[in-house]
C-alpha cells in the first residue's frame, strides 16, 4: 500500500508541475498585457486562472481519495498535506495574475502604468516570472534547495515594492487613479512572489520529507 | 475509534470559535486604531495576528495527528479537512486586520483616512466585524445557514468597496498617498469579508457534512 501511495503522490507532482507552469505563463501574459497594452493576453490570463482553480480542486479531491482509500503512515500523510498547500499557493498565483489582468482591462486602451514606474514594474514582472519557473522546475526535478533561492529573489521583489511606494508617496504627478492602480499591481506582484516562496518551501518538504523551518 | 475522532474534532471546533472571536476583536481594534488614531489598539492587532498564526499551526498539527493515529472514514476525513480550511481563513482574517493596523501606524499621528471617505470606511469596518462574529457564532452553535447570511453581508461589503473606488477615481483632492492608503485598507476589509464567507461555507459543511455548493 505504501508504495502505491508514493506512486500516486508522484503522479500528482506531475500535475503540480503543469499548474506551476500555467501560473508562470499567466504572470508573463499579465505583464505583457500591462506593459504592451495587449487585451488578448489579459483574457488568456483570466482563462488560465479559472483553470488553475479547477485543477486545485482536482488535486484536493485526489488527495482526499488517497487518504481515505489507503491508510498512509505519518510521513506520507505529511507529504500529501504539503501537496495540498502547494496546489493552494499555485492557484493563488494564478488568481493574482488575473487581478493584474483585470486592472489592465479596466483602463484599456489607456495604459495603467505611468512611464515613471515602468522600469520598476517591468522588473517586478520579470522576478515574478522567474519565481514561477523556479517553483515549476523545483517540483519537476525535486530540488530541495529551491526554498532558499526563492527567498533571495523575493528579497529583490520586496526591495522593488518599497521603491514603488517611495515613488507613490514622493512627488507623484499622475493623479490618484494611477497611484491606486500602481499600488494594487505592485501588491499583486509581491503577493505572487510570497506564494511562490511558500510553494518552494513546501516543495523542499515534498522532496526531503523534512518540514519547512519557517 | 470513530466516536473519538468526532469528539476530538468537536474539541477543535472550540479552538476555532476562540480563533474566530480573536479575528473579530482584531478587525474591531484595527478600525478603532484607524478611525480614532489609537496606536495601542493597532499594537494589539499585531499581537493577535501573530497568535492566530500560531493557533492555525496548532490546528494543523492536531488534525495531522488525528488523521495519522486514527483511520477516519471518508466523511470524517472531509470534516477534518474542512477544519483546516476554516483555520486557514481565520488566520488570514487576522493577518488582514494586521495590514490595516500597520498602515495606521505608518501614518500616525496623521490620520490615514480623509474625512470624505470616513463614512464608507467606518461601515466597511462594521460589516467586517459583524461577519467575524457570525463566523464565531456559527462555529459555536453549529449554524448551517451561516453561509447564506454571510453572503448577503458580503454583497454590502462589495458595494461599499465599489463606492470607495468611485470616490478614489472621481474628483480626489487628497493626493496619491491617501489614495493608496484608502485603496489598500478598502481591499483589506473586502478580503477579510471574503475569508469570512469562505469560513462560513466550510462551517455549514462541518455541521451538515454536505460539501459547500460553491
Tab-separated table of C-alpha atoms in Angstrom:
chain	number	residue	atom	x	y	z
A	1	UNK	CA	0.000	0.000	0.000
A	2	UNK	CA	2.761	2.384	0.893
A	3	UNK	CA	4.479	2.107	-2.497
A	4	UNK	CA	1.166	2.795	-4.247
A	5	UNK	CA	0.602	5.919	-2.137
A	6	UNK	CA	4.028	7.279	-3.058
A	7	UNK	CA	3.412	6.459	-6.713
A	8	UNK	CA	0.123	8.335	-6.747
A	9	UNK	CA	1.731	11.245	-4.937
A	10	UNK	CA	4.411	11.331	-7.605
A	11	UNK	CA	1.774	11.401	-10.343
A	12	UNK	CA	0.191	14.321	-8.513
A	13	UNK	CA	3.539	16.094	-8.543
A	14	UNK	CA	3.312	15.934	-12.344
A	15	UNK	CA	0.032	17.836	-12.226
A	16	UNK	CA	1.571	20.391	-9.839
A	17	UNK	CA	4.415	20.969	-12.344
A	18	UNK	CA	1.851	21.724	-15.058
A	19	UNK	CA	-0.040	24.034	-12.684
A	20	UNK	CA	3.141	25.924	-11.758
A	21	UNK	CA	3.994	26.333	-15.453
A	22	UNK	CA	0.471	27.702	-16.093
A	23	UNK	CA	0.755	30.173	-13.214
A	24	UNK	CA	4.080	31.307	-14.694
A	25	UNK	CA	2.609	31.820	-18.172
A	26	UNK	CA	-0.259	33.677	-16.515
A	27	UNK	CA	2.004	36.222	-14.832
A	28	UNK	CA	4.038	36.714	-18.036
A	29	UNK	CA	0.850	37.349	-20.033
A	30	UNK	CA	-0.380	39.704	-17.326
A	31	UNK	CA	2.866	41.691	-17.539
A	32	UNK	CA	2.644	41.711	-21.366
A	33	UNK	CA	-0.954	42.899	-21.177
A	34	UNK	CA	0.008	45.655	-18.751
A	35	UNK	CA	3.172	46.837	-20.475
A	36	UNK	CA	2.303	46.350	-24.156
A	37	UNK	CA	-1.427	47.075	-23.858
A	38	UNK	CA	-2.422	43.635	-25.159
A	39	UNK	CA	-6.016	42.814	-24.087
A	40	UNK	CA	-5.917	39.329	-25.688
A	41	UNK	CA	-3.070	38.443	-23.341
A	42	UNK	CA	-5.179	39.668	-20.404
A	43	UNK	CA	-8.047	37.410	-21.486
A	44	UNK	CA	-5.694	34.416	-21.621
A	45	UNK	CA	-4.693	35.172	-18.022
A	46	UNK	CA	-8.321	35.046	-16.871
A	47	UNK	CA	-8.933	31.710	-18.622
A	48	UNK	CA	-5.775	30.273	-17.078
A	49	UNK	CA	-6.674	31.490	-13.591
A	50	UNK	CA	-10.050	29.725	-13.866
A	51	UNK	CA	-8.315	26.523	-14.998
A	52	UNK	CA	-5.926	26.681	-12.070
A	53	UNK	CA	-8.857	26.965	-9.693
A	54	UNK	CA	-10.364	23.775	-11.161
A	55	UNK	CA	-7.017	21.984	-11.032
A	56	UNK	CA	-6.570	22.885	-7.375
A	57	UNK	CA	-9.963	21.340	-6.617
A	58	UNK	CA	-8.924	18.252	-8.567
A	59	UNK	CA	-5.732	17.934	-6.501
A	60	UNK	CA	-7.764	18.300	-3.297
A	61	UNK	CA	-10.196	15.587	-4.326
A	62	UNK	CA	-7.453	13.227	-5.433
A	63	UNK	CA	-5.601	13.660	-2.148
A	64	UNK	CA	-8.807	13.135	-0.152
A	65	UNK	CA	-9.468	9.915	-2.043
A	66	UNK	CA	-5.913	8.726	-1.498
A	67	UNK	CA	-6.137	9.438	2.219
A	68	UNK	CA	-9.440	7.622	2.587
A	69	UNK	CA	-8.661	4.534	0.495
A	70	UNK	CA	-5.174	3.949	1.745
A	71	UNK	CA	-4.168	4.444	5.311
A	72	UNK	CA	-0.951	6.389	4.955
A	73	UNK	CA	1.817	6.407	7.537
A	74	UNK	CA	2.571	9.752	9.190
A	75	UNK	CA	5.347	10.777	6.801
A	76	UNK	CA	3.236	10.038	3.708
A	77	UNK	CA	0.325	11.934	5.193
A	78	UNK	CA	2.520	14.968	5.766
A	79	UNK	CA	3.670	14.795	2.151
A	80	UNK	CA	0.062	14.649	0.954
A	81	UNK	CA	-0.812	17.725	3.018
A	82	UNK	CA	2.261	19.521	1.617
A	83	UNK	CA	0.856	18.769	-1.849
A	84	UNK	CA	-2.413	20.444	-0.835
A	85	UNK	CA	-0.510	23.551	0.286
A	86	UNK	CA	1.458	23.764	-2.972
A	87	UNK	CA	-1.720	23.440	-5.063
A	88	UNK	CA	-3.315	26.214	-2.991
A	89	UNK	CA	-0.330	28.537	-3.432
A	90	UNK	CA	-0.190	27.975	-7.191
A	91	UNK	CA	-3.920	28.648	-7.512
A	92	UNK	CA	-3.442	31.967	-5.651
A	93	UNK	CA	-0.553	32.871	-8.009
A	94	UNK	CA	-2.937	32.417	-10.953
A	95	UNK	CA	-5.630	34.493	-9.221
A	96	UNK	CA	-3.157	37.337	-8.583
A	97	UNK	CA	-2.075	37.335	-12.249
A	98	UNK	CA	-5.815	37.573	-13.001
A	99	UNK	CA	-6.162	40.638	-10.729
A	100	UNK	CA	-3.373	42.371	-12.688
A	101	UNK	CA	-5.027	41.466	-15.998
A	102	UNK	CA	-8.356	42.910	-14.793
A	103	UNK	CA	-6.775	46.264	-13.898
A	104	UNK	CA	-5.238	46.389	-17.385
A	105	UNK	CA	-8.627	45.627	-18.993
A	106	UNK	CA	-10.376	48.285	-16.879
A	107	UNK	CA	-8.020	51.009	-18.149
A	108	UNK	CA	-7.568	49.791	-21.740
A	109	UNK	CA	-6.913	51.427	-24.214
A	110	UNK	CA	-5.293	53.857	-21.764
A	111	UNK	CA	-2.208	52.390	-20.073
A	112	UNK	CA	-2.457	51.828	-16.297
A	113	UNK	CA	1.249	52.324	-15.562
A	114	UNK	CA	2.898	55.786	-15.824
A	115	UNK	CA	6.287	55.792	-17.555
A	116	UNK	CA	7.975	56.909	-14.310
A	117	UNK	CA	7.468	53.492	-12.664
A	118	UNK	CA	7.588	51.330	-15.814
A	119	UNK	CA	11.104	50.074	-15.106
A	120	UNK	CA	10.260	49.002	-11.551
A	121	UNK	CA	7.065	47.306	-12.716
A	122	UNK	CA	8.814	45.534	-15.575
A	123	UNK	CA	11.433	44.182	-13.184
A	124	UNK	CA	8.739	43.047	-10.733
A	125	UNK	CA	7.107	41.152	-13.586
A	126	UNK	CA	10.417	39.512	-14.532
A	127	UNK	CA	11.113	38.379	-10.967
A	128	UNK	CA	7.584	37.043	-10.577
A	129	UNK	CA	8.000	35.029	-13.772
A	130	UNK	CA	11.405	33.712	-12.642
A	131	UNK	CA	9.939	32.691	-9.275
A	132	UNK	CA	7.134	30.848	-11.043
A	133	UNK	CA	9.606	28.935	-13.207
A	134	UNK	CA	11.723	28.062	-10.204
A	135	UNK	CA	8.711	26.562	-8.460
A	136	UNK	CA	7.839	24.533	-11.596
A	137	UNK	CA	11.434	23.354	-12.015
A	138	UNK	CA	11.855	22.539	-8.336
A	139	UNK	CA	8.687	20.433	-8.480
A	140	UNK	CA	9.909	18.694	-11.634
A	141	UNK	CA	13.463	17.841	-10.619
A	142	UNK	CA	12.782	17.625	-6.899
A	143	UNK	CA	15.080	20.472	-5.928
A	144	UNK	CA	15.343	20.654	-2.170
A	145	UNK	CA	17.245	23.973	-2.175
A	146	UNK	CA	14.516	25.793	-4.080
A	147	UNK	CA	13.244	27.475	-0.914
A	148	UNK	CA	16.496	29.367	-0.292
A	149	UNK	CA	16.892	30.536	-3.898
A	150	UNK	CA	13.301	31.720	-3.939
A	151	UNK	CA	13.901	33.640	-0.710
A	152	UNK	CA	16.706	35.639	-2.334
A	153	UNK	CA	14.580	36.522	-5.362
A	154	UNK	CA	11.787	37.517	-3.007
A	155	UNK	CA	14.156	39.936	-1.223
A	156	UNK	CA	14.632	41.753	-4.532
A	157	UNK	CA	10.868	41.808	-5.047
A	158	UNK	CA	10.374	43.330	-1.587
A	159	UNK	CA	13.005	45.999	-2.338
A	160	UNK	CA	11.253	46.890	-5.617
A	161	UNK	CA	7.930	47.044	-3.798
A	162	UNK	CA	9.455	49.547	-1.358
A	163	UNK	CA	10.878	51.598	-4.275
A	164	UNK	CA	7.445	51.656	-5.841
A	165	UNK	CA	5.867	53.042	-2.682
A	166	UNK	CA	8.616	55.635	-2.368
A	167	UNK	CA	7.697	56.824	-5.866
A	168	UNK	CA	3.998	56.812	-4.991
A	169	UNK	CA	4.490	58.671	-1.727
A	170	UNK	CA	7.059	61.128	-3.110
A	171	UNK	CA	6.314	63.689	-5.784
A	172	UNK	CA	3.586	61.859	-7.742
A	173	UNK	CA	2.117	63.958	-10.562
A	174	UNK	CA	-0.047	61.218	-12.176
A	175	UNK	CA	-3.156	61.505	-10.037
A	176	UNK	CA	-4.992	59.237	-7.619
A	177	UNK	CA	-6.283	56.652	-10.097
A	178	UNK	CA	-2.825	55.829	-11.431
A	179	UNK	CA	-1.482	55.778	-7.863
A	180	UNK	CA	-4.109	53.239	-6.792
A	181	UNK	CA	-3.594	51.079	-9.899
A	182	UNK	CA	0.166	51.074	-9.404
A	183	UNK	CA	-0.139	50.309	-5.674
A	184	UNK	CA	-2.503	47.395	-6.297
A	185	UNK	CA	-0.496	45.919	-9.183
A	186	UNK	CA	2.643	46.227	-7.067
A	187	UNK	CA	0.939	44.441	-4.222
A	188	UNK	CA	-0.286	41.652	-6.540
A	189	UNK	CA	3.266	41.033	-7.823
A	190	UNK	CA	4.583	40.993	-4.283
A	191	UNK	CA	1.872	38.543	-3.120
A	192	UNK	CA	2.594	36.371	-6.175
A	193	UNK	CA	6.224	36.191	-5.057
A	194	UNK	CA	5.212	35.338	-1.473
A	195	UNK	CA	3.082	32.430	-2.638
A	196	UNK	CA	5.915	31.216	-4.879
A	197	UNK	CA	8.256	31.245	-1.873
A	198	UNK	CA	5.714	29.351	0.235
A	199	UNK	CA	5.271	26.799	-2.538
A	200	UNK	CA	9.058	26.439	-2.854
A	201	UNK	CA	9.394	25.687	0.861
A	202	UNK	CA	6.744	23.008	0.633
A	203	UNK	CA	8.469	21.539	-2.445
A	204	UNK	CA	11.633	21.088	-0.424
A	205	UNK	CA	9.443	19.265	2.083
A	206	UNK	CA	7.829	17.122	-0.602
A	207	UNK	CA	11.326	16.107	-1.709
A	208	UNK	CA	13.171	15.662	1.579
A	209	UNK	CA	10.330	14.863	3.942
A	210	UNK	CA	11.781	17.491	6.320
A	211	UNK	CA	9.244	20.106	7.439
A	212	UNK	CA	9.982	23.719	6.357
A	213	UNK	CA	11.780	25.645	9.080
A	214	UNK	CA	9.599	28.735	8.744
B	1	UNK	CA	-12.446	4.954	17.039
B	2	UNK	CA	-14.986	6.897	15.063
B	3	UNK	CA	-16.641	8.413	18.151
B	4	UNK	CA	-13.227	9.514	19.448
B	5	UNK	CA	-12.427	11.179	16.134
B	6	UNK	CA	-15.694	13.133	16.224
B	7	UNK	CA	-15.071	14.087	19.850
B	8	UNK	CA	-11.616	15.433	19.065
B	9	UNK	CA	-12.986	17.274	16.069
B	10	UNK	CA	-15.569	18.877	18.320
B	11	UNK	CA	-12.875	19.969	20.757
B	12	UNK	CA	-11.070	21.512	17.813
B	13	UNK	CA	-14.225	23.404	16.926
B	14	UNK	CA	-13.917	25.038	20.344
B	15	UNK	CA	-10.471	26.337	19.411
B	16	UNK	CA	-11.829	27.584	16.080
B	17	UNK	CA	-14.535	29.556	17.952
B	18	UNK	CA	-11.838	31.247	20.040
B	19	UNK	CA	-9.804	31.971	16.907
B	20	UNK	CA	-12.804	33.493	15.127
B	21	UNK	CA	-13.533	35.677	18.176
B	22	UNK	CA	-9.888	36.843	18.171
B	23	UNK	CA	-10.006	37.668	14.453
B	24	UNK	CA	-13.165	39.685	15.151
B	25	UNK	CA	-11.556	41.635	18.001
B	26	UNK	CA	-8.574	42.211	15.724
B	27	UNK	CA	-10.640	43.870	12.997
B	28	UNK	CA	-12.534	45.989	15.537
B	29	UNK	CA	-9.247	47.187	17.074
B	30	UNK	CA	-7.866	47.849	13.593
B	31	UNK	CA	-10.909	50.011	12.784
B	32	UNK	CA	-10.581	51.803	16.147
B	33	UNK	CA	-6.908	52.426	15.504
B	34	UNK	CA	-7.659	53.788	12.046
B	35	UNK	CA	-10.659	55.936	12.936
B	36	UNK	CA	-9.743	57.160	16.429
B	37	UNK	CA	-5.976	57.293	15.908
B	38	UNK	CA	-5.270	54.803	18.697
B	39	UNK	CA	-1.801	53.254	18.229
B	40	UNK	CA	-2.188	50.963	21.276
B	41	UNK	CA	-5.163	49.342	19.554
B	42	UNK	CA	-3.016	48.838	16.437
B	43	UNK	CA	-0.356	47.097	18.511
B	44	UNK	CA	-2.966	44.745	19.985
B	45	UNK	CA	-3.971	43.814	16.442
B	46	UNK	CA	-0.398	42.817	15.563
B	47	UNK	CA	-0.078	40.664	18.696
B	48	UNK	CA	-3.398	38.969	17.945
B	49	UNK	CA	-2.466	38.313	14.312
B	50	UNK	CA	0.724	36.572	15.465
B	51	UNK	CA	-1.279	34.466	17.952
B	52	UNK	CA	-3.713	33.449	15.228
B	53	UNK	CA	-0.835	32.291	13.075
B	54	UNK	CA	0.401	30.050	15.897
B	55	UNK	CA	-3.094	28.731	16.566
B	56	UNK	CA	-3.562	27.831	12.907
B	57	UNK	CA	-0.342	25.815	13.043
B	58	UNK	CA	-1.618	24.121	16.191
B	59	UNK	CA	-4.879	23.163	14.451
B	60	UNK	CA	-2.911	21.777	11.501
B	61	UNK	CA	-0.717	19.673	13.745
B	62	UNK	CA	-3.643	18.380	15.770
B	63	UNK	CA	-5.527	17.372	12.634
B	64	UNK	CA	-2.441	15.678	11.192
B	65	UNK	CA	-2.038	13.686	14.390
B	66	UNK	CA	-5.702	12.722	14.388
B	67	UNK	CA	-5.501	11.565	10.787
B	68	UNK	CA	-2.407	9.500	11.397
B	69	UNK	CA	-3.429	7.858	14.662
B	70	UNK	CA	-6.993	7.091	13.761
B	71	UNK	CA	-8.025	5.939	10.358
B	72	UNK	CA	-11.021	8.127	9.702
B	73	UNK	CA	-13.837	7.172	7.346
B	74	UNK	CA	-14.307	9.389	4.298
B	75	UNK	CA	-16.917	11.684	5.860
B	76	UNK	CA	-14.804	12.299	8.983
B	77	UNK	CA	-11.773	12.985	6.858
B	78	UNK	CA	-13.678	15.568	4.866
B	79	UNK	CA	-14.754	17.238	8.105
B	80	UNK	CA	-11.161	17.328	9.315
B	81	UNK	CA	-10.049	18.957	6.068
B	82	UNK	CA	-12.892	21.491	6.367
B	83	UNK	CA	-11.485	22.353	9.817
B	84	UNK	CA	-8.086	23.010	8.210
B	85	UNK	CA	-9.715	25.375	5.713
B	86	UNK	CA	-11.564	27.295	8.438
B	87	UNK	CA	-8.393	27.700	10.494
B	88	UNK	CA	-6.588	28.994	7.399
B	89	UNK	CA	-9.326	31.529	6.626
B	90	UNK	CA	-9.416	32.814	10.203
B	91	UNK	CA	-5.633	33.203	10.250
B	92	UNK	CA	-5.852	35.273	7.032
B	93	UNK	CA	-8.559	37.460	8.612
B	94	UNK	CA	-6.169	38.229	11.477
B	95	UNK	CA	-3.344	38.973	9.037
B	96	UNK	CA	-5.556	41.401	7.070
B	97	UNK	CA	-6.527	43.225	10.284
B	98	UNK	CA	-2.776	43.433	10.912
B	99	UNK	CA	-2.194	45.025	7.481
B	100	UNK	CA	-4.752	47.722	8.324
B	101	UNK	CA	-3.109	48.340	11.705
B	102	UNK	CA	0.301	48.722	10.030
B	103	UNK	CA	-0.971	51.394	7.640
B	104	UNK	CA	-2.404	53.306	10.622
B	105	UNK	CA	0.936	53.059	12.471
B	106	UNK	CA	2.867	54.247	9.397
B	107	UNK	CA	0.818	57.446	9.181
B	108	UNK	CA	0.338	58.118	12.903
B	109	UNK	CA	-0.097	60.789	14.292
B	110	UNK	CA	-1.540	61.887	10.955
B	111	UNK	CA	-4.787	60.097	10.082
B	112	UNK	CA	-4.684	57.812	7.030
B	113	UNK	CA	-8.351	58.256	6.065
B	114	UNK	CA	-9.648	61.568	4.619
B	115	UNK	CA	-12.991	62.724	6.059
B	116	UNK	CA	-14.637	62.332	2.628
B	117	UNK	CA	-14.484	58.507	2.805
B	118	UNK	CA	-14.728	58.106	6.589
B	119	UNK	CA	-18.369	57.000	6.487
B	120	UNK	CA	-17.724	54.302	3.885
B	121	UNK	CA	-14.675	53.071	5.790
B	122	UNK	CA	-16.497	53.025	9.099
B	123	UNK	CA	-19.308	50.955	7.570
B	124	UNK	CA	-16.794	48.551	5.998
B	125	UNK	CA	-15.274	48.082	9.456
B	126	UNK	CA	-18.696	47.402	10.972
B	127	UNK	CA	-19.588	44.795	8.363
B	128	UNK	CA	-16.212	43.105	8.725
B	129	UNK	CA	-16.750	42.888	12.485
B	130	UNK	CA	-20.280	41.511	12.026
B	131	UNK	CA	-19.001	38.903	9.586
B	132	UNK	CA	-16.343	37.866	12.080
B	133	UNK	CA	-18.940	37.446	14.830
B	134	UNK	CA	-21.197	35.444	12.546
B	135	UNK	CA	-18.379	33.037	11.788
B	136	UNK	CA	-17.635	32.647	15.514
B	137	UNK	CA	-21.299	32.159	16.377
B	138	UNK	CA	-21.888	29.745	13.507
B	139	UNK	CA	-18.950	27.659	14.707
B	140	UNK	CA	-20.229	27.739	18.266
B	141	UNK	CA	-23.871	26.843	17.700
B	142	UNK	CA	-23.325	24.833	14.538
B	143	UNK	CA	-25.354	27.098	12.289
B	144	UNK	CA	-25.699	25.507	8.877
B	145	UNK	CA	-27.281	28.595	7.282
B	146	UNK	CA	-24.350	30.830	8.162
B	147	UNK	CA	-23.005	30.695	4.609
B	148	UNK	CA	-26.085	32.377	3.106
B	149	UNK	CA	-26.266	35.134	5.720
B	150	UNK	CA	-22.588	35.852	5.275
B	151	UNK	CA	-23.078	36.066	1.513
B	152	UNK	CA	-25.635	38.857	1.943
B	153	UNK	CA	-23.355	40.857	4.230
B	154	UNK	CA	-20.556	40.352	1.746
B	155	UNK	CA	-22.716	41.854	-1.021
B	156	UNK	CA	-22.933	45.068	1.018
B	157	UNK	CA	-19.173	45.000	1.532
B	158	UNK	CA	-18.625	44.658	-2.223
B	159	UNK	CA	-20.969	47.593	-2.873
B	160	UNK	CA	-19.066	49.746	-0.360
B	161	UNK	CA	-15.788	48.711	-1.959
B	162	UNK	CA	-17.120	49.906	-5.332
B	163	UNK	CA	-18.274	53.209	-3.766
B	164	UNK	CA	-14.816	53.682	-2.341
B	165	UNK	CA	-13.183	53.244	-5.731
B	166	UNK	CA	-15.682	55.635	-7.300
B	167	UNK	CA	-14.574	58.232	-4.751
B	168	UNK	CA	-10.911	57.471	-5.438
B	169	UNK	CA	-11.302	57.614	-9.200
B	170	UNK	CA	-13.613	60.658	-9.191
B	171	UNK	CA	-12.552	64.090	-8.040
B	172	UNK	CA	-9.960	63.162	-5.379
B	173	UNK	CA	-8.233	66.191	-3.841
B	174	UNK	CA	-6.299	64.349	-1.088
B	175	UNK	CA	-3.229	63.281	-3.041
B	176	UNK	CA	-1.689	59.983	-4.064
B	177	UNK	CA	-0.581	58.776	-0.633
B	178	UNK	CA	-4.060	58.995	0.863
B	179	UNK	CA	-5.491	57.387	-2.284
B	180	UNK	CA	-3.145	54.418	-1.981
B	181	UNK	CA	-3.780	54.044	1.763
B	182	UNK	CA	-7.534	54.146	1.253
B	183	UNK	CA	-7.404	51.696	-1.674
B	184	UNK	CA	-5.303	49.219	0.307
B	185	UNK	CA	-7.364	49.467	3.506
B	186	UNK	CA	-10.527	49.028	1.415
B	187	UNK	CA	-9.066	45.959	-0.210
B	188	UNK	CA	-8.058	44.506	3.168
B	189	UNK	CA	-11.600	44.899	4.525
B	190	UNK	CA	-13.007	43.308	1.385
B	191	UNK	CA	-10.575	40.363	1.569
B	192	UNK	CA	-11.416	39.961	5.276
B	193	UNK	CA	-15.077	39.626	4.301
B	194	UNK	CA	-14.247	37.096	1.559
B	195	UNK	CA	-12.364	34.899	4.009
B	196	UNK	CA	-15.247	35.151	6.498
B	197	UNK	CA	-17.657	33.978	3.779
B	198	UNK	CA	-15.354	31.085	2.873
B	199	UNK	CA	-15.087	30.122	6.526
B	200	UNK	CA	-18.885	30.316	6.885
B	201	UNK	CA	-19.378	27.932	3.965
B	202	UNK	CA	-16.989	25.448	5.491
B	203	UNK	CA	-18.755	25.766	8.865
B	204	UNK	CA	-22.015	24.716	7.211
B	205	UNK	CA	-20.061	21.742	5.898
B	206	UNK	CA	-18.600	20.975	9.316
B	207	UNK	CA	-22.150	20.939	10.691
B	208	UNK	CA	-24.117	19.186	7.968
B	209	UNK	CA	-21.411	17.095	6.319
B	210	UNK	CA	-22.676	18.411	2.949
B	211	UNK	CA	-19.949	19.948	0.775
B	212	UNK	CA	-20.333	23.688	0.020
B	213	UNK	CA	-22.024	24.260	-3.333
B	214	UNK	CA	-19.595	26.966	-4.425
